[in-house]
XYZ file of C-alpha atoms in Angstrom:
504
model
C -200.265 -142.338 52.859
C -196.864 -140.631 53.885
C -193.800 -142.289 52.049
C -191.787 -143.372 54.868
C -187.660 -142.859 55.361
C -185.766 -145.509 54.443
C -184.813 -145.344 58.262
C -186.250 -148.593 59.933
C -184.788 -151.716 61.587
C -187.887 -153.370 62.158
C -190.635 -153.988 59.917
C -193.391 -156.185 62.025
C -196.653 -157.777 59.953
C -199.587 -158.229 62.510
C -200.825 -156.362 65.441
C -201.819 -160.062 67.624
C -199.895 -160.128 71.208
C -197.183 -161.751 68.964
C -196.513 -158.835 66.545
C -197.327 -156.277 69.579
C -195.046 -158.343 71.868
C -192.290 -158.156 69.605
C -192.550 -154.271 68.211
C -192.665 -153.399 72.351
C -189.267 -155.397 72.999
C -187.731 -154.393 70.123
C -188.055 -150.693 70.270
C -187.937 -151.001 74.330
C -183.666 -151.915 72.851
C -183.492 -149.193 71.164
C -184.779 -150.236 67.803
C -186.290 -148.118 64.842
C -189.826 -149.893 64.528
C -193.073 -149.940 62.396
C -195.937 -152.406 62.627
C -198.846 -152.613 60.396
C -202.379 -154.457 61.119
C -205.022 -154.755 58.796
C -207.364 -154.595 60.831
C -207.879 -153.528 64.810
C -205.179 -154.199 66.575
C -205.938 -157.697 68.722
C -209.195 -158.004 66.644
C -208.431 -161.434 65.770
C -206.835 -164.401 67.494
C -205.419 -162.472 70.479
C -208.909 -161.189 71.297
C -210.543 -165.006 71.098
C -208.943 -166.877 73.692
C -209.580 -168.654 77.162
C -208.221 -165.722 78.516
C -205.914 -167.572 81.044
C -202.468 -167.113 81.525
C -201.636 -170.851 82.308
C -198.438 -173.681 82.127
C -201.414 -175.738 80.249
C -202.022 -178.410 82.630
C -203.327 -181.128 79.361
C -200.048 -180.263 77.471
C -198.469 -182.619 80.175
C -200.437 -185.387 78.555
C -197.636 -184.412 75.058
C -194.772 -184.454 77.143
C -194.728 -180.779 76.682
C -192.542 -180.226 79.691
C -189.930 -177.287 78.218
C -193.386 -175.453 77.189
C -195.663 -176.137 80.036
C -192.564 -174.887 82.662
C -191.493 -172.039 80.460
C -195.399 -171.173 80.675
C -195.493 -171.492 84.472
C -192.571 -169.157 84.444
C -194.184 -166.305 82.653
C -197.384 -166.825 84.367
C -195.431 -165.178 87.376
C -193.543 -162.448 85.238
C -197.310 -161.345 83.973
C -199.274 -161.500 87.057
C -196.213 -158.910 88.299
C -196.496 -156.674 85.072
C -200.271 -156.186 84.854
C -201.742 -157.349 88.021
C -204.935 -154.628 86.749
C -205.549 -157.003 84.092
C -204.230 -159.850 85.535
C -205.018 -161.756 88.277
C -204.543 -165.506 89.779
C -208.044 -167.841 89.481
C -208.688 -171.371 91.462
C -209.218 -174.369 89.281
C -211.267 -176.985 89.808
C -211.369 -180.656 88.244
C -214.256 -182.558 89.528
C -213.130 -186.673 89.794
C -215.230 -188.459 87.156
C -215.484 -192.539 87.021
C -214.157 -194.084 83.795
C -212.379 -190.723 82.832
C -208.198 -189.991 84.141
C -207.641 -191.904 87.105
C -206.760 -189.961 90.328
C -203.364 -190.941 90.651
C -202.741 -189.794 87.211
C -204.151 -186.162 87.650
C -202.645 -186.019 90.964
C -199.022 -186.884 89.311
C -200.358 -184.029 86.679
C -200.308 -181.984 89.361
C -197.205 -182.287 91.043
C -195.281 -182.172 87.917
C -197.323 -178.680 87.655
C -196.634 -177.457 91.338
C -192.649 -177.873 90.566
C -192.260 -177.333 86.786
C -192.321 -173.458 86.797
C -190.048 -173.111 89.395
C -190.755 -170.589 92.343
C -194.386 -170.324 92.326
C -196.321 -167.436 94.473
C -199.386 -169.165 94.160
C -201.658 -171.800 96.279
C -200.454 -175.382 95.291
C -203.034 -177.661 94.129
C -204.974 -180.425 96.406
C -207.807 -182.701 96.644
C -211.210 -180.994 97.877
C -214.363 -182.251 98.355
C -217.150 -181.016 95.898
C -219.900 -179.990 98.777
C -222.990 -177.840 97.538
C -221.825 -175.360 99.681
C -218.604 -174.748 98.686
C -216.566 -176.210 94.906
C -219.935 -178.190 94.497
C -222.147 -175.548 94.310
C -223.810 -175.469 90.934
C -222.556 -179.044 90.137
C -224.369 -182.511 90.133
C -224.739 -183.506 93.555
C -223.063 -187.460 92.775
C -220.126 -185.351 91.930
C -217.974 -185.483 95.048
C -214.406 -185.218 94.848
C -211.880 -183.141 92.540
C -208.655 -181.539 92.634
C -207.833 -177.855 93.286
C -205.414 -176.047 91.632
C -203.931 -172.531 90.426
C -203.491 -170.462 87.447
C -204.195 -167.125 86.240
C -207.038 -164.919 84.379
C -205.756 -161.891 81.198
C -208.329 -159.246 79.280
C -206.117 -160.687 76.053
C -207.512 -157.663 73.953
C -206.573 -155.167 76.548
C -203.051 -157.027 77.086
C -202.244 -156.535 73.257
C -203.559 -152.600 73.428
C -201.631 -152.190 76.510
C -197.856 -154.030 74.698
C -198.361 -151.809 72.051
C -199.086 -148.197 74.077
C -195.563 -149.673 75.697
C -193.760 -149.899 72.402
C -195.140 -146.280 71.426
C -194.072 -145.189 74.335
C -190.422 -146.587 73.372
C -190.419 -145.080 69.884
C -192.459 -147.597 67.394
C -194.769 -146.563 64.870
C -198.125 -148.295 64.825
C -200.752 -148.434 61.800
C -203.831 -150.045 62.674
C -205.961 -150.591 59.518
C -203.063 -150.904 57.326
C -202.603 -153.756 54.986
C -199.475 -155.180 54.081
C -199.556 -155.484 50.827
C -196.470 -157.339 49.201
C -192.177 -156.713 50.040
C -189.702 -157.582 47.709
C -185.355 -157.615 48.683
C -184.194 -154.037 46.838
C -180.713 -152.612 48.131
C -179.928 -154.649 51.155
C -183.302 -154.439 52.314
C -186.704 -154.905 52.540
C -189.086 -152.673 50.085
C -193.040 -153.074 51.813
C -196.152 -151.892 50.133
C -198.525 -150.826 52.704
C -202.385 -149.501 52.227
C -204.474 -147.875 54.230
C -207.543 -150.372 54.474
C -210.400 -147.270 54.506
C -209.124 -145.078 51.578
C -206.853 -147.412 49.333
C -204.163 -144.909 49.335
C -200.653 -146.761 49.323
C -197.121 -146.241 50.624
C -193.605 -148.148 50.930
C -192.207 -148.591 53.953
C -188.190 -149.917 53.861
C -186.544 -152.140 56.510
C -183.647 -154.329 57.261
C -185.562 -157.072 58.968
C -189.459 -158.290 58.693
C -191.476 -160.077 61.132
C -194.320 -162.063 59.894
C -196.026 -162.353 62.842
C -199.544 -161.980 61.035
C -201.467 -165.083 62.750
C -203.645 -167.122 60.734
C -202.234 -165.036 58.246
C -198.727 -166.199 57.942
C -198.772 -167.742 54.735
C -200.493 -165.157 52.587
C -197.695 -162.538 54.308
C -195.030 -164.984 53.312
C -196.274 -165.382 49.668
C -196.610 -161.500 49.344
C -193.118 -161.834 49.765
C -191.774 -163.913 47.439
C -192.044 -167.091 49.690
C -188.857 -168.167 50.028
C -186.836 -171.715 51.705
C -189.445 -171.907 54.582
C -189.996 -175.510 55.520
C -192.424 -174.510 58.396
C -196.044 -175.192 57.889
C -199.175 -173.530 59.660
C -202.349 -175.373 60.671
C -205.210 -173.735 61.052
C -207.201 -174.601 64.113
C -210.880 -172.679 64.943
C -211.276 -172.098 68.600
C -214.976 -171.770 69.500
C -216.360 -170.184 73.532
C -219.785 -169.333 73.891
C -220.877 -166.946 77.094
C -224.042 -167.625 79.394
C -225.400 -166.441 82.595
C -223.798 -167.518 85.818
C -224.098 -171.131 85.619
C -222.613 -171.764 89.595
C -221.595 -169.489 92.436
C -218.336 -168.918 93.358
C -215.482 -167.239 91.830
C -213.394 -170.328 91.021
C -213.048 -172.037 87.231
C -213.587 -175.957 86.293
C -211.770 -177.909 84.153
C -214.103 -180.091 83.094
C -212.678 -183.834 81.245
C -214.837 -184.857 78.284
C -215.196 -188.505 77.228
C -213.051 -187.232 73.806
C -210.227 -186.740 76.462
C -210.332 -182.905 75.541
C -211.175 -180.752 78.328
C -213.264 -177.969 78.328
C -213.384 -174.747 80.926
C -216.093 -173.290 83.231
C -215.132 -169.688 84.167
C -216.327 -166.717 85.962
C -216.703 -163.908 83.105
C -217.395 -160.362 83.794
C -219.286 -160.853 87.295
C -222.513 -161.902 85.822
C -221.827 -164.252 83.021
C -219.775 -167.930 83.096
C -217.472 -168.188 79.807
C -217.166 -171.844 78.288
C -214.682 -173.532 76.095
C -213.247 -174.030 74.026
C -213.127 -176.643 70.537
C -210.711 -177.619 68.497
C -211.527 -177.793 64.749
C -208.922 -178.010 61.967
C -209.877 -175.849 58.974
C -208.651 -175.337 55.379
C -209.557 -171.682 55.285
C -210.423 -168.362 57.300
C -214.029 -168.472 55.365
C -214.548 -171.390 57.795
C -214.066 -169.847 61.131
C -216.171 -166.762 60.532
C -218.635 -168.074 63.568
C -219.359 -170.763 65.904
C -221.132 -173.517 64.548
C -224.150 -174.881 65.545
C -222.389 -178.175 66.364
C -219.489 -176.413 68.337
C -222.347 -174.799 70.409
C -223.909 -178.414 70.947
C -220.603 -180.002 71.874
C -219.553 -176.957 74.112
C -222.679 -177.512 76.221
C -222.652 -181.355 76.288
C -219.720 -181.218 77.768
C -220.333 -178.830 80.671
C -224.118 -180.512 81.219
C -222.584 -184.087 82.294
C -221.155 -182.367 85.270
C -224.040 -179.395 85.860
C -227.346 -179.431 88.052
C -229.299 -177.341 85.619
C -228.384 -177.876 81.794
C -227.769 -175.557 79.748
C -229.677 -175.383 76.548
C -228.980 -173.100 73.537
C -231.341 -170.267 74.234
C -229.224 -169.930 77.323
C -226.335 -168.787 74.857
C -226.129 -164.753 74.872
C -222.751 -164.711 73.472
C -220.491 -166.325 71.420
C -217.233 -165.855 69.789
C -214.609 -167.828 67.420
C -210.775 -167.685 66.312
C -208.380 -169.184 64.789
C -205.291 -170.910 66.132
C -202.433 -170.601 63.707
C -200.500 -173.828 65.024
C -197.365 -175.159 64.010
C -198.153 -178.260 61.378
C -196.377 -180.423 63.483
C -197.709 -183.618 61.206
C -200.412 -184.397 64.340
C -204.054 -185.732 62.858
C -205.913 -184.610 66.135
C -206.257 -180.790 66.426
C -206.237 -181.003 70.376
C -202.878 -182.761 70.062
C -201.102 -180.177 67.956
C -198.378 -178.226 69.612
C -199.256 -174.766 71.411
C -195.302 -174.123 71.153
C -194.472 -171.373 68.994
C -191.657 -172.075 66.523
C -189.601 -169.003 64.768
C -188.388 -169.798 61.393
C -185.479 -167.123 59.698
C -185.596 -167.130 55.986
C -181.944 -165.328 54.846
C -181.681 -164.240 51.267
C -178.832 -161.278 50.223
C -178.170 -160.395 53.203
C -182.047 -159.835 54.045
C -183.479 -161.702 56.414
C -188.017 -162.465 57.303
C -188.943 -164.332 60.355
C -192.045 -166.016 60.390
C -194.042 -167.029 63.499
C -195.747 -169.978 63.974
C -198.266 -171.084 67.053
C -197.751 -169.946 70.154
C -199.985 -168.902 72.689
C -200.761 -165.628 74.891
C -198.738 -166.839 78.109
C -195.628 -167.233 75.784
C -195.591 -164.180 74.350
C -193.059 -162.311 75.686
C -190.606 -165.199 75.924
C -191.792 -165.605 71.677
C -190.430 -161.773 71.777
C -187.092 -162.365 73.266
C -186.201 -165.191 71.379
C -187.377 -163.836 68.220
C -185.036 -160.675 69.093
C -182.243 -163.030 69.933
C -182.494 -164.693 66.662
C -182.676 -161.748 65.278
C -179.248 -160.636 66.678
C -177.274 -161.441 63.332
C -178.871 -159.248 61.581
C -180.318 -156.025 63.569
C -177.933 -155.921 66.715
C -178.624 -154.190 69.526
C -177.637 -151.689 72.148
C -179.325 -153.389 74.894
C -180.175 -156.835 76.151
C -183.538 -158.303 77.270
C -185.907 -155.640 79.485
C -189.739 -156.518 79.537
C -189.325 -158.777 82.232
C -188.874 -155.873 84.265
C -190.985 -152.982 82.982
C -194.229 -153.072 83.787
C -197.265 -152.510 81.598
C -198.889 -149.295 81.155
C -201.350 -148.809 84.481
C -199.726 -151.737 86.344
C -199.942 -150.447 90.198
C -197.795 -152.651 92.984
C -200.756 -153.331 95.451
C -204.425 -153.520 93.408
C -206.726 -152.992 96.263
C -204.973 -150.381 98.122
C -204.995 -148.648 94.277
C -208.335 -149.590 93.446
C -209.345 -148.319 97.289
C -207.869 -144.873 96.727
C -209.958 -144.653 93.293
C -213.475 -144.696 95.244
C -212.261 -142.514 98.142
C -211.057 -139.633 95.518
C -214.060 -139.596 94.133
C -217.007 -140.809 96.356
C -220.092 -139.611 94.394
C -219.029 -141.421 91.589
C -221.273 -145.177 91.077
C -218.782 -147.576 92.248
C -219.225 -150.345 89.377
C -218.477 -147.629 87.170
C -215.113 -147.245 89.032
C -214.783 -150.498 89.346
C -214.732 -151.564 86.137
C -212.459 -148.789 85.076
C -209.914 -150.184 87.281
C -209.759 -153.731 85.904
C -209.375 -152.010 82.519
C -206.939 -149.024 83.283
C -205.000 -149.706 86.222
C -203.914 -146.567 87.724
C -204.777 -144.502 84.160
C -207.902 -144.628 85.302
C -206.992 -141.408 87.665
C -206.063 -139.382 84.256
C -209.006 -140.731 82.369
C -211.297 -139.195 84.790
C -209.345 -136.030 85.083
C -211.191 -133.562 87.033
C -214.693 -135.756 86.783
C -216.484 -136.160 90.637
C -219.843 -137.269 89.655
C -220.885 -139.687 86.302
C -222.456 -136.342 85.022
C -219.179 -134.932 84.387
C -218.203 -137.869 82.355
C -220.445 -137.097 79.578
C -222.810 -139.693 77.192
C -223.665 -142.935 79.656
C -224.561 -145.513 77.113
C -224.845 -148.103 79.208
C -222.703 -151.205 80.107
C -220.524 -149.219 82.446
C -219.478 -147.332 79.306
C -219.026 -143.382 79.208
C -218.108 -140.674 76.751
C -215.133 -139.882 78.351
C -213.441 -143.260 78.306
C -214.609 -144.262 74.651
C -212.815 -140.498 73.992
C -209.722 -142.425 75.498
C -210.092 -145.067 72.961
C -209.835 -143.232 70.317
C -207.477 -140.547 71.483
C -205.127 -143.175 72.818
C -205.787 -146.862 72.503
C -206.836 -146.793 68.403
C -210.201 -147.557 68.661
C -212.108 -146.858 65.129
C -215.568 -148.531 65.236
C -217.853 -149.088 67.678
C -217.167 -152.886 67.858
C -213.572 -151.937 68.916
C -215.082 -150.347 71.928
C -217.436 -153.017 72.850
C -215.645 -156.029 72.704
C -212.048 -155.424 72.465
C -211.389 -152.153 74.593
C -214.240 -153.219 76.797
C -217.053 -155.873 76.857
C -219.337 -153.134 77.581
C -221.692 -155.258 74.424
C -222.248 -157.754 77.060
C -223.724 -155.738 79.500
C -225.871 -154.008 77.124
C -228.762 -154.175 75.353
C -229.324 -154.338 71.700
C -231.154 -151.293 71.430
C -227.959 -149.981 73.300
C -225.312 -151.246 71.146
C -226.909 -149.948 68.041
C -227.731 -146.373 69.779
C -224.268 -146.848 70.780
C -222.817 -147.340 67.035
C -224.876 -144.352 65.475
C -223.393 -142.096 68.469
C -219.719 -143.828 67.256
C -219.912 -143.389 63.656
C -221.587 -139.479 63.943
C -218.043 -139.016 65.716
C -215.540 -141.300 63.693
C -213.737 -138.042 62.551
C -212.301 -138.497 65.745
C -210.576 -141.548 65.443
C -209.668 -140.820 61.911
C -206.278 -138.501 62.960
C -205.385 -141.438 65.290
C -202.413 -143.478 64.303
């Protein structure tokens, strides 16, 4: 691994929407950046949520106000920066006896109508539940709920499309590179790196570090020396499980459950209904490695109370778990834990780490500006706050005018195909196609909506290095295959990983 120049500002642990969030605004101001991930970038937490972009209508319940309406806010800013991968979604809460009263959700409501300030979206109101309309699907004694508005994110392909902005803007990104320890040398920080496939190590040197490595945070903060850090992180495993369209309709539920947790109903990749999510407090990472059979049980009690058909475990053809790296906030209930993220400096010589707790995807560009601003003491900076502004790489100003021009340019071409390379490119998917008319001249179909050409894209320009990077993170192209395809699919991948090997 190339010894790098003692040259950096910037050091960032963690490629998460947190570490890529931060790395974008930073260099986006003009600041010499490097971020290492151990692994695939977003291949942990960031790639395991709700996907929403939401105030977080049960934080209310915590008196969460400064988070829920700082939430609200940045809902707007996103849906404006990546509208291709963003886009609004109706919620539904059906009205359920012996659960919140009415006037209590309705006050819920309100407070999240107003809290956000100027809001582009419907405001919510009471609908009736009719089979033909927010019933459908649901048990027919189930008659009244409330409507209301937030937003749907592809979380991986928000993190892969941060960091493509912060290359853009001059960082330097190592996926599959392990931080390995830093020590204070010289007025600055000394970082042992290692390149997680062939073991070979490097130093990188930096006046500031970010720990933003997730569920990580502790081990990154050990590896460097600890320090006066009176910030603890609890660890919190985050279960969803995926099954075939369980209701018509392309609106989500927010389903109350007798704990007084809520769980979520929502349309997932046209065919499928995504469901979640739990909240289970764990020691270790060795204990979130999948979802448990008891997560699976609980995730489909909860939805069956308010369905027509139940679910039943062979109905699961999906699932995935992460791992919430909350801010220990001294709460015994996981679901009462704070989602606000909390930025702790720890200043020795001169030489300063900041550590990131919690947190959560709709924050994390206001996490990046005030971990910048914190910052300020020590890095300075030619220019002020700016992603609020810039849009994301692919973002187009009107999405069906954009997504209309797509099909007409190229007419022969299987519309799904085109379709789904919209919602994951924006307007790049004009230069991923190139000079392409029909799906022949895209090369290997493997199925899924997947082609040669845009896993060539991956690699050549979005860091993907194994076929699971393609699959589920770039794409959930796994979901709509089969499991002959997937493993036909990997064998192709890893005949060509020579490919991805000069990325990065």
């Amino acid at each position: 691994m190339t010894q790098a120049a003692d040259g950096l500002d910037l050091l960032v642990v963690g490629g998460g929407i947190n570490g890529a969030g931060i790395a974008r605004d930073a260099a986006g101001r003009g600041l010499r950046v490097a971020l290492v991930e151990q692994g695939d970038f977003g291949g942990a937490t960031s790639s395991a949520s709700t996907k929403l972009i939401h105030g977080g209508l049960r934080y209310l319940e915590h008196y969460e106000f400064r988070l829920v309406a700082e939430a609200l806010a940045e809902r707007e800013v996103l849906l404006r920066l990546a509208p291709h991968i963003a886009w609004p979604l109706r919620f539904v809460m059906p009205q359920v006896a012996g659960l919140r009263p009415a006037w209590m959700i309705r006050t819920g409501l309100w407070l999240y109508d107003h809290l956000g300030g100027r809001i582009s979206l419907p405001k919510s109101r009471t609908v009736r539940l009719a089979p033909d309309g927010y019933g459908a699907g649901l048990d027919p004694r189930i008659t009244r709920g409330f409507a209301y508005s937030d937003a749907w994110v592809d979380d991986a392909r928000l993190v892969i499309l941060n960091l493509r902005s912060a290359q853009a803007h001059g960082a330097l990104l190592m996926p599959r590179t392990r931080f390995v320890s830093a020590e204070r040398r010289d007025g600055r920080w000394q970082a042992t790196i290692e390149d997680a496939r062939t073991g070979a190590r490097g130093t990188l040197r930096a006046r500031v570090l970010v720990n933003a490595a997730g569920p990580w945070v502790k081990p990154v903060l050990d590896a460097t020396g600890g320090g006066d850090v009176p910030a603890r992180v609890q660890l919190v495993k985050g279960s969803h499980v995926v099954v075939p369209r369980a209701y018509p309709g392309e609106h989500a539920f927010i389903l109350q459950n007798h704990d007084k947790r809520i769980v979520f109903m929502i349309p997932y990749e046209r065919r499928f209904t995504l469901i979640g999510t739990t909240d289970v407090a764990v020691q270790g990472l060795a204990e979130a490695r999948a979802i448990s059979v008891e997560e699976t049980r609980y995730l489909l009690d909860a939805v069956n109370r308010y369905l027509a058909r139940p679910l039943v475990e062979h109905d699961v053809v999906w699932s995935y778990t992460g791992v919430r790296p909350l801010y220990d906030d001294g709460s015994n209930d996981p679901s009462e834990i704070t989602r606000d993220y909390t930025l702790v400096v720890d200043d020795r010589d001169g030489v300063a780490q900041l550590a990131v707790f919690g947190g959560k995807i709709t924050t994390y560009r206001r996490l990046a500006e005030a971990a910048l601003d914190k910052l300020q003491p020590w890095l300075g900076s030619a220019r002020g706050a700016w992603t609020h502004e810039e849009p994301l790489p692919g973002a187009v100003k009107d999405v069906a005018i954009a997504r209309d021009l797509l099909r007409a340019r190229r007419p022969a071409m299987p519309q799904p195909l085109l379709e789904a390379l919209f919602r994951r490119h924006g307007a790049l998917a004009d230069e991923i196609l190139g000079d392409a008319r029909t799906l022949a001249d895209l090369g290997r179909d493997f199925g899924g909506g997947l082609c040669e050409r845009e896993v060539q894209w991956f690699v050549e320009h979005e860091w993907a290095g194994s076929a699971d990077d393609v699959l589920w993170r770039r794409t959930k192209a796994g979901l709509h295959m089969s499991v002959a395809q997937r493993a036909d699919f990997a064998r192709w991948f890893d005949r060509h990983r020579h490919r991805a090997a000069t990325i990065g």
